[in-house]
mmCIF file with all atom_site columns, C-alpha atoms in Angstrom:
data_model
loop_
_atom_site.group_PDB
_atom_site.id
_atom_site.type_symbol
_atom_site.label_atom_id
_atom_site.label_alt_id
_atom_site.label_comp_id
_atom_site.label_asym_id
_atom_site.label_entity_id
_atom_site.label_seq_id
_atom_site.pdbx_PDB_ins_code
_atom_site.Cartn_x
_atom_site.Cartn_y
_atom_site.Cartn_z
_atom_site.occupancy
_atom_site.B_iso_or_equiv
_atom_site.pdbx_formal_charge
_atom_site.auth_seq_id
_atom_site.auth_comp_id
_atom_site.auth_asym_id
_atom_site.auth_atom_id
_atom_site.pdbx_PDB_model_num
ATOM 1   C CA . ASP A 1 1   ? -37.328 -126.991 -89.675 1.00 72.00 ? 21  ASP A CA 1
ATOM 2   C CA . PRO A 1 2   ? -40.345 -124.684 -90.196 1.00 84.00 ? 22  PRO A CA 1
ATOM 3   C CA . ILE A 1 3   ? -40.123 -125.280 -93.965 1.00 93.00 ? 23  ILE A CA 1
ATOM 4   C CA . ALA A 1 4   ? -41.082 -128.927 -93.527 1.00 96.00 ? 24  ALA A CA 1
ATOM 5   C CA . TYR A 1 5   ? -44.168 -127.814 -91.598 1.00 94.00 ? 25  TYR A CA 1
ATOM 6   C CA . LEU A 1 6   ? -45.128 -125.401 -94.379 1.00 95.00 ? 26  LEU A CA 1
ATOM 7   C CA . ILE A 1 7   ? -44.728 -128.072 -97.043 1.00 96.00 ? 27  ILE A CA 1
ATOM 8   C CA . GLY A 1 8   ? -46.209 -130.734 -94.781 1.00 97.00 ? 28  GLY A CA 1
ATOM 9   C CA . TYR A 1 9   ? -43.622 -133.389 -95.734 1.00 97.00 ? 29  TYR A CA 1
ATOM 10  C CA . LYS A 1 10  ? -40.033 -134.314 -94.947 1.00 97.00 ? 30  LYS A CA 1
ATOM 11  C CA . GLY A 1 11  ? -37.768 -136.775 -96.733 1.00 97.00 ? 31  GLY A CA 1
ATOM 12  C CA . PHE A 1 12  ? -36.404 -139.405 -94.338 1.00 98.00 ? 32  PHE A CA 1
ATOM 13  C CA . TYR A 1 13  ? -34.384 -142.511 -95.270 1.00 97.00 ? 33  TYR A CA 1
ATOM 14  C CA . ASP A 1 14  ? -36.111 -143.344 -98.569 1.00 97.00 ? 34  ASP A CA 1
ATOM 15  C CA . LEU A 1 15  ? -39.600 -142.166 -97.583 1.00 98.00 ? 35  LEU A CA 1
ATOM 16  C CA . GLU A 1 16  ? -41.571 -138.916 -97.760 1.00 98.00 ? 36  GLU A CA 1
ATOM 17  C CA . LEU A 1 17  ? -43.152 -138.512 -94.343 1.00 98.00 ? 37  LEU A CA 1
ATOM 18  C CA . ARG A 1 18  ? -46.098 -136.319 -93.452 1.00 98.00 ? 38  ARG A CA 1
ATOM 19  C CA . VAL A 1 19  ? -45.219 -133.843 -90.676 1.00 98.00 ? 39  VAL A CA 1
ATOM 20  C CA . THR A 1 20  ? -47.276 -131.302 -88.745 1.00 97.00 ? 40  THR A CA 1
ATOM 21  C CA . PRO A 1 21  ? -46.381 -129.005 -85.813 1.00 96.00 ? 41  PRO A CA 1
ATOM 22  C CA . ASP A 1 22  ? -47.586 -131.833 -83.522 1.00 97.00 ? 42  ASP A CA 1
ATOM 23  C CA . VAL A 1 23  ? -44.481 -133.911 -84.291 1.00 97.00 ? 43  VAL A CA 1
ATOM 24  C CA . LEU A 1 24  ? -40.735 -133.467 -84.447 1.00 95.00 ? 44  LEU A CA 1
ATOM 25  C CA . VAL A 1 25  ? -39.352 -133.183 -87.969 1.00 96.00 ? 45  VAL A CA 1
ATOM 26  C CA . PRO A 1 26  ? -37.381 -136.426 -88.627 1.00 97.00 ? 46  PRO A CA 1
ATOM 27  C CA . ARG A 1 27  ? -33.613 -135.866 -88.778 1.00 95.00 ? 47  ARG A CA 1
ATOM 28  C CA . PRO A 1 28  ? -30.826 -137.643 -90.652 1.00 95.00 ? 48  PRO A CA 1
ATOM 29  C CA . GLU A 1 29  ? -29.139 -138.607 -87.331 1.00 94.00 ? 49  GLU A CA 1
ATOM 30  C CA . THR A 1 30  ? -31.999 -140.998 -86.632 1.00 97.00 ? 50  THR A CA 1
ATOM 31  C CA . GLU A 1 31  ? -31.016 -143.055 -89.697 1.00 96.00 ? 51  GLU A CA 1
ATOM 32  C CA . HIS A 1 32  ? -28.160 -144.521 -87.588 1.00 97.00 ? 52  HIS A CA 1
ATOM 33  C CA . LEU A 1 33  ? -30.784 -146.078 -85.307 1.00 98.00 ? 53  LEU A CA 1
ATOM 34  C CA . ILE A 1 34  ? -32.789 -147.339 -88.299 1.00 98.00 ? 54  ILE A CA 1
ATOM 35  C CA . GLN A 1 35  ? -29.725 -149.038 -89.773 1.00 98.00 ? 55  GLN A CA 1
ATOM 36  C CA . ALA A 1 36  ? -28.931 -150.836 -86.508 1.00 98.00 ? 56  ALA A CA 1
ATOM 37  C CA . ALA A 1 37  ? -32.581 -151.918 -86.186 1.00 98.00 ? 57  ALA A CA 1
ATOM 38  C CA . LEU A 1 38  ? -32.709 -153.286 -89.744 1.00 98.00 ? 58  LEU A CA 1
ATOM 39  C CA . ASP A 1 39  ? -29.402 -155.158 -89.336 1.00 98.00 ? 59  ASP A CA 1
ATOM 40  C CA . PHE A 1 40  ? -30.881 -156.839 -86.248 1.00 98.00 ? 60  PHE A CA 1
ATOM 41  C CA . ALA A 1 41  ? -34.320 -157.546 -87.762 1.00 98.00 ? 61  ALA A CA 1
ATOM 42  C CA . LYS A 1 42  ? -32.914 -159.035 -90.964 1.00 96.00 ? 62  LYS A CA 1
ATOM 43  C CA . GLN A 1 43  ? -30.941 -161.655 -89.024 1.00 96.00 ? 63  GLN A CA 1
ATOM 44  C CA . ARG A 1 44  ? -34.156 -163.086 -87.596 1.00 96.00 ? 64  ARG A CA 1
ATOM 45  C CA . ASP A 1 45  ? -37.071 -165.022 -89.054 1.00 95.00 ? 65  ASP A CA 1
ATOM 46  C CA . ARG A 1 46  ? -39.511 -163.345 -86.714 1.00 95.00 ? 66  ARG A CA 1
ATOM 47  C CA . VAL A 1 47  ? -39.136 -160.175 -84.721 1.00 98.00 ? 67  VAL A CA 1
ATOM 48  C CA . ILE A 1 48  ? -41.498 -158.145 -82.569 1.00 98.00 ? 68  ILE A CA 1
ATOM 49  C CA . ALA A 1 49  ? -40.420 -154.512 -82.446 1.00 99.00 ? 69  ALA A CA 1
ATOM 50  C CA . ALA A 1 50  ? -41.658 -151.389 -80.679 1.00 99.00 ? 70  ALA A CA 1
ATOM 51  C CA . ASP A 1 51  ? -41.030 -147.705 -81.319 1.00 99.00 ? 71  ASP A CA 1
ATOM 52  C CA . ILE A 1 52  ? -41.625 -145.710 -78.129 1.00 98.00 ? 72  ILE A CA 1
ATOM 53  C CA . GLY A 1 53  ? -42.507 -142.033 -78.604 1.00 98.00 ? 73  GLY A CA 1
ATOM 54  C CA . THR A 1 54  ? -43.132 -142.612 -82.290 1.00 98.00 ? 74  THR A CA 1
ATOM 55  C CA . GLY A 1 55  ? -43.983 -138.997 -83.232 1.00 98.00 ? 75  GLY A CA 1
ATOM 56  C CA . SER A 1 56  ? -44.315 -138.864 -87.034 1.00 98.00 ? 76  SER A CA 1
ATOM 57  C CA . GLY A 1 57  ? -43.779 -142.635 -87.088 1.00 98.00 ? 77  GLY A CA 1
ATOM 58  C CA . ALA A 1 58  ? -40.371 -142.195 -88.763 1.00 98.00 ? 78  ALA A CA 1
ATOM 59  C CA . ILE A 1 59  ? -38.715 -145.139 -86.983 1.00 98.00 ? 79  ILE A CA 1
ATOM 60  C CA . ALA A 1 60  ? -41.683 -147.529 -86.874 1.00 99.00 ? 80  ALA A CA 1
ATOM 61  C CA . VAL A 1 61  ? -42.712 -146.910 -90.482 1.00 98.00 ? 81  VAL A CA 1
ATOM 62  C CA . THR A 1 62  ? -39.200 -147.185 -91.936 1.00 98.00 ? 82  THR A CA 1
ATOM 63  C CA . VAL A 1 63  ? -38.417 -150.384 -90.044 1.00 98.00 ? 83  VAL A CA 1
ATOM 64  C CA . ALA A 1 64  ? -41.800 -151.950 -90.889 1.00 98.00 ? 84  ALA A CA 1
ATOM 65  C CA . LYS A 1 65  ? -41.404 -151.117 -94.573 1.00 98.00 ? 85  LYS A CA 1
ATOM 66  C CA . HIS A 1 66  ? -37.868 -152.513 -94.840 1.00 98.00 ? 86  HIS A CA 1
ATOM 67  C CA . ALA A 1 67  ? -38.376 -155.529 -92.567 1.00 98.00 ? 87  ALA A CA 1
ATOM 68  C CA . PRO A 1 68  ? -41.860 -156.627 -93.659 1.00 97.00 ? 88  PRO A CA 1
ATOM 69  C CA . HIS A 1 69  ? -41.621 -159.831 -91.586 1.00 98.00 ? 89  HIS A CA 1
ATOM 70  C CA . ALA A 1 70  ? -41.429 -157.769 -88.366 1.00 98.00 ? 90  ALA A CA 1
ATOM 71  C CA . ILE A 1 71  ? -44.454 -157.073 -86.203 1.00 98.00 ? 91  ILE A CA 1
ATOM 72  C CA . VAL A 1 72  ? -44.102 -153.411 -85.265 1.00 99.00 ? 92  VAL A CA 1
ATOM 73  C CA . HIS A 1 73  ? -45.819 -151.599 -82.393 1.00 99.00 ? 93  HIS A CA 1
ATOM 74  C CA . ALA A 1 74  ? -45.740 -147.794 -82.102 1.00 98.00 ? 94  ALA A CA 1
ATOM 75  C CA . VAL A 1 75  ? -46.585 -145.840 -78.939 1.00 98.00 ? 95  VAL A CA 1
ATOM 76  C CA . ASP A 1 76  ? -47.044 -142.138 -78.272 1.00 98.00 ? 96  ASP A CA 1
ATOM 77  C CA . VAL A 1 77  ? -48.471 -140.095 -75.419 1.00 97.00 ? 97  VAL A CA 1
ATOM 78  C CA . SER A 1 78  ? -49.801 -137.530 -77.922 1.00 97.00 ? 98  SER A CA 1
ATOM 79  C CA . GLU A 1 79  ? -53.021 -138.368 -79.790 1.00 98.00 ? 99  GLU A CA 1
ATOM 80  C CA . ALA A 1 80  ? -52.171 -135.688 -82.361 1.00 97.00 ? 100 ALA A CA 1
ATOM 81  C CA . ALA A 1 81  ? -48.773 -137.285 -83.045 1.00 98.00 ? 101 ALA A CA 1
ATOM 82  C CA . LEU A 1 82  ? -50.394 -140.714 -83.432 1.00 98.00 ? 102 LEU A CA 1
ATOM 83  C CA . ALA A 1 83  ? -52.748 -139.306 -86.057 1.00 98.00 ? 103 ALA A CA 1
ATOM 84  C CA . VAL A 1 84  ? -49.728 -138.159 -88.105 1.00 98.00 ? 104 VAL A CA 1
ATOM 85  C CA . ALA A 1 85  ? -47.940 -141.492 -87.633 1.00 98.00 ? 105 ALA A CA 1
ATOM 86  C CA . LYS A 1 86  ? -51.054 -143.382 -88.757 1.00 98.00 ? 106 LYS A CA 1
ATOM 87  C CA . THR A 1 87  ? -51.147 -141.339 -91.972 1.00 98.00 ? 107 THR A CA 1
ATOM 88  C CA . ASN A 1 88  ? -47.528 -142.294 -92.695 1.00 98.00 ? 108 ASN A CA 1
ATOM 89  C CA . ALA A 1 89  ? -48.150 -145.940 -91.833 1.00 98.00 ? 109 ALA A CA 1
ATOM 90  C CA . ALA A 1 90  ? -51.196 -146.082 -94.126 1.00 98.00 ? 110 ALA A CA 1
ATOM 91  C CA . ARG A 1 91  ? -48.955 -145.091 -97.021 1.00 98.00 ? 111 ARG A CA 1
ATOM 92  C CA . TYR A 1 92  ? -45.940 -147.327 -96.367 1.00 98.00 ? 112 TYR A CA 1
ATOM 93  C CA . ALA A 1 93  ? -46.580 -149.919 -93.648 1.00 98.00 ? 113 ALA A CA 1
ATOM 94  C CA . PRO A 1 94  ? -50.278 -150.451 -92.878 1.00 98.00 ? 114 PRO A CA 1
ATOM 95  C CA . GLY A 1 95  ? -49.634 -153.356 -90.484 1.00 98.00 ? 115 GLY A CA 1
ATOM 96  C CA . ILE A 1 96  ? -48.229 -151.238 -87.643 1.00 98.00 ? 116 ILE A CA 1
ATOM 97  C CA . ILE A 1 97  ? -50.096 -151.597 -84.335 1.00 98.00 ? 117 ILE A CA 1
ATOM 98  C CA . PHE A 1 98  ? -50.602 -148.219 -82.615 1.00 98.00 ? 118 PHE A CA 1
ATOM 99  C CA . HIS A 1 99  ? -51.010 -147.546 -78.905 1.00 98.00 ? 119 HIS A CA 1
ATOM 100 C CA . HIS A 1 100 ? -51.819 -144.337 -77.051 1.00 98.00 ? 120 HIS A CA 1
ATOM 101 C CA . GLY A 1 101 ? -50.010 -144.031 -73.740 1.00 98.00 ? 121 GLY A CA 1
ATOM 102 C CA . ASN A 1 102 ? -46.877 -143.169 -71.818 1.00 97.00 ? 122 ASN A CA 1
ATOM 103 C CA . LEU A 1 103 ? -43.615 -144.876 -72.800 1.00 98.00 ? 123 LEU A CA 1
ATOM 104 C CA . ALA A 1 104 ? -43.949 -148.699 -72.776 1.00 98.00 ? 124 ALA A CA 1
ATOM 105 C CA . GLN A 1 105 ? -46.981 -148.723 -70.461 1.00 98.00 ? 125 GLN A CA 1
ATOM 106 C CA . PRO A 1 106 ? -49.524 -149.826 -73.134 1.00 98.00 ? 126 PRO A CA 1
ATOM 107 C CA . LEU A 1 107 ? -47.286 -152.779 -74.061 1.00 98.00 ? 127 LEU A CA 1
ATOM 108 C CA . ILE A 1 108 ? -46.838 -153.799 -70.432 1.00 98.00 ? 128 ILE A CA 1
ATOM 109 C CA . GLN A 1 109 ? -50.621 -153.611 -69.916 1.00 98.00 ? 129 GLN A CA 1
ATOM 110 C CA . THR A 1 110 ? -51.247 -155.895 -72.911 1.00 97.00 ? 130 THR A CA 1
ATOM 111 C CA . GLN A 1 111 ? -48.331 -158.175 -71.872 1.00 97.00 ? 131 GLN A CA 1
ATOM 112 C CA . THR A 1 112 ? -46.605 -157.597 -75.204 1.00 98.00 ? 132 THR A CA 1
ATOM 113 C CA . LYS A 1 113 ? -42.943 -158.699 -75.157 1.00 98.00 ? 133 LYS A CA 1
ATOM 114 C CA . VAL A 1 114 ? -40.570 -157.351 -77.770 1.00 98.00 ? 134 VAL A CA 1
ATOM 115 C CA . ASP A 1 115 ? -37.263 -158.454 -79.306 1.00 98.00 ? 135 ASP A CA 1
ATOM 116 C CA . LEU A 1 116 ? -36.367 -154.950 -80.453 1.00 99.00 ? 136 LEU A CA 1
ATOM 117 C CA . LEU A 1 117 ? -37.107 -151.790 -78.469 1.00 99.00 ? 137 LEU A CA 1
ATOM 118 C CA . MET A 1 118 ? -36.431 -148.500 -80.280 1.00 99.00 ? 138 MET A CA 1
ATOM 119 C CA . ALA A 1 119 ? -36.836 -144.969 -78.981 1.00 98.00 ? 139 ALA A CA 1
ATOM 120 C CA . ASN A 1 120 ? -35.932 -141.434 -79.941 1.00 97.00 ? 140 ASN A CA 1
ATOM 121 C CA . LEU A 1 121 ? -37.220 -139.827 -76.758 1.00 96.00 ? 141 LEU A CA 1
ATOM 122 C CA . PRO A 1 122 ? -36.886 -136.165 -75.720 1.00 86.00 ? 142 PRO A CA 1
ATOM 123 C CA . TYR A 1 123 ? -33.283 -135.716 -74.543 1.00 86.00 ? 143 TYR A CA 1
ATOM 124 C CA . ILE A 1 124 ? -32.732 -131.942 -74.286 1.00 89.00 ? 144 ILE A CA 1
ATOM 125 C CA . ARG A 1 125 ? -32.074 -130.548 -70.806 1.00 91.00 ? 145 ARG A CA 1
ATOM 126 C CA . HIS A 1 126 ? -35.010 -128.463 -69.647 1.00 91.00 ? 146 HIS A CA 1
ATOM 127 C CA . ASP A 1 127 ? -32.824 -125.401 -68.983 1.00 93.00 ? 147 ASP A CA 1
ATOM 128 C CA . ASP A 1 128 ? -31.367 -125.536 -72.515 1.00 91.00 ? 148 ASP A CA 1
ATOM 129 C CA . MET A 1 129 ? -34.742 -125.529 -74.233 1.00 86.00 ? 149 MET A CA 1
ATOM 130 C CA . HIS A 1 130 ? -34.943 -121.746 -74.652 1.00 86.00 ? 150 HIS A CA 1
ATOM 131 C CA . LEU A 1 131 ? -31.469 -121.627 -76.250 1.00 85.00 ? 151 LEU A CA 1
ATOM 132 C CA . LEU A 1 132 ? -32.441 -123.799 -79.196 1.00 81.00 ? 152 LEU A CA 1
ATOM 133 C CA . ASN A 1 133 ? -33.988 -122.710 -82.470 1.00 86.00 ? 153 ASN A CA 1
ATOM 134 C CA . VAL A 1 134 ? -35.772 -126.028 -82.643 1.00 80.00 ? 154 VAL A CA 1
ATOM 135 C CA . SER A 1 135 ? -37.889 -125.185 -79.592 1.00 77.00 ? 155 SER A CA 1
ATOM 136 C CA . GLN A 1 136 ? -39.446 -122.196 -81.376 1.00 85.00 ? 156 GLN A CA 1
ATOM 137 C CA . HIS A 1 137 ? -41.251 -124.331 -83.937 1.00 87.00 ? 157 HIS A CA 1
ATOM 138 C CA . GLU A 1 138 ? -41.276 -127.921 -82.719 1.00 88.00 ? 158 GLU A CA 1
ATOM 139 C CA . PRO A 1 139 ? -43.396 -129.460 -79.939 1.00 91.00 ? 159 PRO A CA 1
ATOM 140 C CA . HIS A 1 140 ? -41.853 -129.073 -76.471 1.00 89.00 ? 160 HIS A CA 1
ATOM 141 C CA . LEU A 1 141 ? -43.352 -132.411 -75.463 1.00 86.00 ? 161 LEU A CA 1
ATOM 142 C CA . ALA A 1 142 ? -41.046 -134.068 -78.024 1.00 87.00 ? 162 ALA A CA 1
ATOM 143 C CA . LEU A 1 143 ? -37.917 -132.214 -76.903 1.00 86.00 ? 163 LEU A CA 1
ATOM 144 C CA . ASP A 1 144 ? -37.881 -131.634 -73.142 1.00 86.00 ? 164 ASP A CA 1
ATOM 145 C CA . GLY A 1 145 ? -35.976 -134.405 -71.360 1.00 91.00 ? 165 GLY A CA 1
ATOM 146 C CA . GLY A 1 146 ? -36.183 -132.983 -67.845 1.00 93.00 ? 166 GLY A CA 1
ATOM 147 C CA . THR A 1 147 ? -33.438 -131.631 -65.595 1.00 90.00 ? 167 THR A CA 1
ATOM 148 C CA . ASP A 1 148 ? -30.526 -133.572 -67.131 1.00 92.00 ? 168 ASP A CA 1
ATOM 149 C CA . GLY A 1 149 ? -32.271 -134.526 -70.380 1.00 90.00 ? 169 GLY A CA 1
ATOM 150 C CA . LEU A 1 150 ? -32.430 -138.201 -69.409 1.00 96.00 ? 170 LEU A CA 1
ATOM 151 C CA . THR A 1 151 ? -35.652 -138.423 -67.374 1.00 96.00 ? 171 THR A CA 1
ATOM 152 C CA . LEU A 1 152 ? -37.672 -140.319 -70.008 1.00 96.00 ? 172 LEU A CA 1
ATOM 153 C CA . ILE A 1 153 ? -34.753 -142.492 -71.119 1.00 97.00 ? 173 ILE A CA 1
ATOM 154 C CA . ARG A 1 154 ? -34.270 -143.657 -67.513 1.00 97.00 ? 174 ARG A CA 1
ATOM 155 C CA . GLU A 1 155 ? -38.011 -144.332 -67.120 1.00 97.00 ? 175 GLU A CA 1
ATOM 156 C CA . LEU A 1 156 ? -38.048 -146.434 -70.285 1.00 98.00 ? 176 LEU A CA 1
ATOM 157 C CA . LEU A 1 157 ? -34.960 -148.417 -69.255 1.00 98.00 ? 177 LEU A CA 1
ATOM 158 C CA . ALA A 1 158 ? -36.669 -149.185 -65.943 1.00 98.00 ? 178 ALA A CA 1
ATOM 159 C CA . GLN A 1 159 ? -39.552 -150.743 -67.932 1.00 98.00 ? 179 GLN A CA 1
ATOM 160 C CA . VAL A 1 160 ? -37.243 -152.983 -69.997 1.00 98.00 ? 180 VAL A CA 1
ATOM 161 C CA . PRO A 1 161 ? -37.561 -156.113 -67.797 1.00 98.00 ? 181 PRO A CA 1
ATOM 162 C CA . GLN A 1 162 ? -41.349 -155.982 -68.196 1.00 98.00 ? 182 GLN A CA 1
ATOM 163 C CA . VAL A 1 163 ? -41.428 -155.374 -71.945 1.00 98.00 ? 183 VAL A CA 1
ATOM 164 C CA . CYS A 1 164 ? -38.352 -157.036 -73.480 1.00 98.00 ? 184 CYS A CA 1
ATOM 165 C CA . ASN A 1 165 ? -37.584 -160.669 -74.243 1.00 98.00 ? 185 ASN A CA 1
ATOM 166 C CA . GLU A 1 166 ? -34.411 -162.039 -72.650 1.00 96.00 ? 186 GLU A CA 1
ATOM 167 C CA . THR A 1 167 ? -32.225 -161.573 -75.735 1.00 95.00 ? 187 THR A CA 1
ATOM 168 C CA . ALA A 1 168 ? -33.695 -158.260 -76.877 1.00 98.00 ? 188 ALA A CA 1
ATOM 169 C CA . LEU A 1 169 ? -31.834 -155.355 -78.438 1.00 98.00 ? 189 LEU A CA 1
ATOM 170 C CA . ILE A 1 170 ? -32.593 -151.832 -77.183 1.00 98.00 ? 190 ILE A CA 1
ATOM 171 C CA . LEU A 1 171 ? -31.713 -148.875 -79.412 1.00 98.00 ? 191 LEU A CA 1
ATOM 172 C CA . LEU A 1 172 ? -31.901 -145.353 -77.981 1.00 98.00 ? 192 LEU A CA 1
ATOM 173 C CA . GLU A 1 173 ? -31.147 -142.102 -79.742 1.00 98.00 ? 193 GLU A CA 1
ATOM 174 C CA . ILE A 1 174 ? -29.412 -139.738 -77.311 1.00 97.00 ? 194 ILE A CA 1
ATOM 175 C CA . GLY A 1 175 ? -27.903 -136.264 -77.088 1.00 95.00 ? 195 GLY A CA 1
ATOM 176 C CA . ALA A 1 176 ? -24.319 -135.508 -78.076 1.00 93.00 ? 196 ALA A CA 1
ATOM 177 C CA . GLU A 1 177 ? -22.776 -135.883 -74.619 1.00 93.00 ? 197 GLU A CA 1
ATOM 178 C CA . GLN A 1 178 ? -25.083 -138.411 -72.964 1.00 97.00 ? 198 GLN A CA 1
ATOM 179 C CA . GLY A 1 179 ? -23.384 -141.672 -73.938 1.00 97.00 ? 199 GLY A CA 1
ATOM 180 C CA . SER A 1 180 ? -21.508 -142.376 -70.728 1.00 97.00 ? 200 SER A CA 1
ATOM 181 C CA . ALA A 1 181 ? -24.426 -141.387 -68.458 1.00 97.00 ? 201 ALA A CA 1
ATOM 182 C CA . VAL A 1 182 ? -26.850 -143.674 -70.319 1.00 98.00 ? 202 VAL A CA 1
ATOM 183 C CA . ARG A 1 183 ? -24.260 -146.485 -70.458 1.00 97.00 ? 203 ARG A CA 1
ATOM 184 C CA . ASP A 1 184 ? -23.661 -146.295 -66.677 1.00 97.00 ? 204 ASP A CA 1
ATOM 185 C CA . PHE A 1 185 ? -27.353 -146.241 -65.844 1.00 97.00 ? 205 PHE A CA 1
ATOM 186 C CA . ALA A 1 186 ? -28.181 -149.158 -68.183 1.00 98.00 ? 206 ALA A CA 1
ATOM 187 C CA . GLN A 1 187 ? -25.235 -151.171 -66.850 1.00 97.00 ? 207 GLN A CA 1
ATOM 188 C CA . ARG A 1 188 ? -26.379 -150.788 -63.229 1.00 97.00 ? 208 ARG A CA 1
ATOM 189 C CA . LEU A 1 189 ? -30.048 -151.360 -63.969 1.00 97.00 ? 209 LEU A CA 1
ATOM 190 C CA . LEU A 1 190 ? -29.941 -154.202 -66.504 1.00 97.00 ? 210 LEU A CA 1
ATOM 191 C CA . SER A 1 191 ? -26.467 -155.869 -66.386 1.00 95.00 ? 211 SER A CA 1
ATOM 192 C CA . PRO A 1 192 ? -26.683 -156.409 -70.169 1.00 97.00 ? 212 PRO A CA 1
ATOM 193 C CA . ARG A 1 193 ? -24.412 -158.565 -72.361 1.00 97.00 ? 213 ARG A CA 1
ATOM 194 C CA . PHE A 1 194 ? -23.055 -155.484 -74.072 1.00 96.00 ? 214 PHE A CA 1
ATOM 195 C CA . ILE A 1 195 ? -23.574 -151.763 -74.450 1.00 98.00 ? 215 ILE A CA 1
ATOM 196 C CA . ASP A 1 196 ? -22.241 -149.788 -77.380 1.00 97.00 ? 216 ASP A CA 1
ATOM 197 C CA . VAL A 1 197 ? -22.420 -146.036 -78.023 1.00 97.00 ? 217 VAL A CA 1
ATOM 198 C CA . GLN A 1 198 ? -22.363 -145.214 -81.733 1.00 97.00 ? 218 GLN A CA 1
ATOM 199 C CA . PRO A 1 199 ? -21.403 -141.755 -83.011 1.00 96.00 ? 219 PRO A CA 1
ATOM 200 C CA . ASP A 1 200 ? -23.200 -139.841 -85.759 1.00 93.00 ? 220 ASP A CA 1
ATOM 201 C CA . TYR A 1 201 ? -21.496 -138.386 -88.853 1.00 91.00 ? 221 TYR A CA 1
ATOM 202 C CA . ALA A 1 202 ? -20.254 -135.428 -86.781 1.00 93.00 ? 222 ALA A CA 1
ATOM 203 C CA . GLY A 1 203 ? -18.659 -137.761 -84.228 1.00 95.00 ? 223 GLY A CA 1
ATOM 204 C CA . HIS A 1 204 ? -21.159 -137.027 -81.433 1.00 96.00 ? 224 HIS A CA 1
ATOM 205 C CA . ASP A 1 205 ? -22.733 -139.729 -79.247 1.00 97.00 ? 225 ASP A CA 1
ATOM 206 C CA . ARG A 1 206 ? -25.988 -140.654 -81.021 1.00 97.00 ? 226 ARG A CA 1
ATOM 207 C CA . VAL A 1 207 ? -27.229 -144.237 -80.610 1.00 98.00 ? 227 VAL A CA 1
ATOM 208 C CA . VAL A 1 208 ? -26.897 -146.475 -77.559 1.00 98.00 ? 228 VAL A CA 1
ATOM 209 C CA . SER A 1 209 ? -27.246 -150.197 -78.346 1.00 98.00 ? 229 SER A CA 1
ATOM 210 C CA . ILE A 1 210 ? -27.975 -152.421 -75.358 1.00 98.00 ? 230 ILE A CA 1
ATOM 211 C CA . ARG A 1 211 ? -28.025 -156.193 -75.826 1.00 98.00 ? 231 ARG A CA 1
ATOM 212 C CA . LEU A 1 212 ? -29.670 -158.110 -72.989 1.00 97.00 ? 232 LEU A CA 1
#
């Protein structure tokens, strides 16, 4: 969405988020993940949440604003993306704790355990990148998911035992046909209580919910 970059803002959920070419423009599909996160957070008196690969901060900022009792951590490997996310947090949710690093590594290093792990990681197959309009304007770092599109999602799931509390909920945004692959991998790796794949408005796989 080059227009959002020109204007410098994008409406998301009920917020106006600052965006630059260093971050992905937030998309309406991600609101499915937000809704699931808020439903979970609102059932609890205290919740520690983390948004991995925060980008513009869309997930972390929206959840922190609407669940003010939650402690929210946000991680990104890109310093430039973190700068954008911090601007958005300053406006709507100044309590967010930011970390620079790869996936959940900064949380593991600080021995932070979370009840809610959220991530909209790059999930496009490397060989499909050149076919997509989005890759002409938006940062490749935020799009390229490796050979099958699931490289980073698998790496994050492998970190779950070190970063999640025993009854945590994990919410992952995925590509349209990745539901069964992510479900199978998570099942083998984590033996969770349940896994659910939720479709978006178009009926495509969009959010995987994993309950430990």
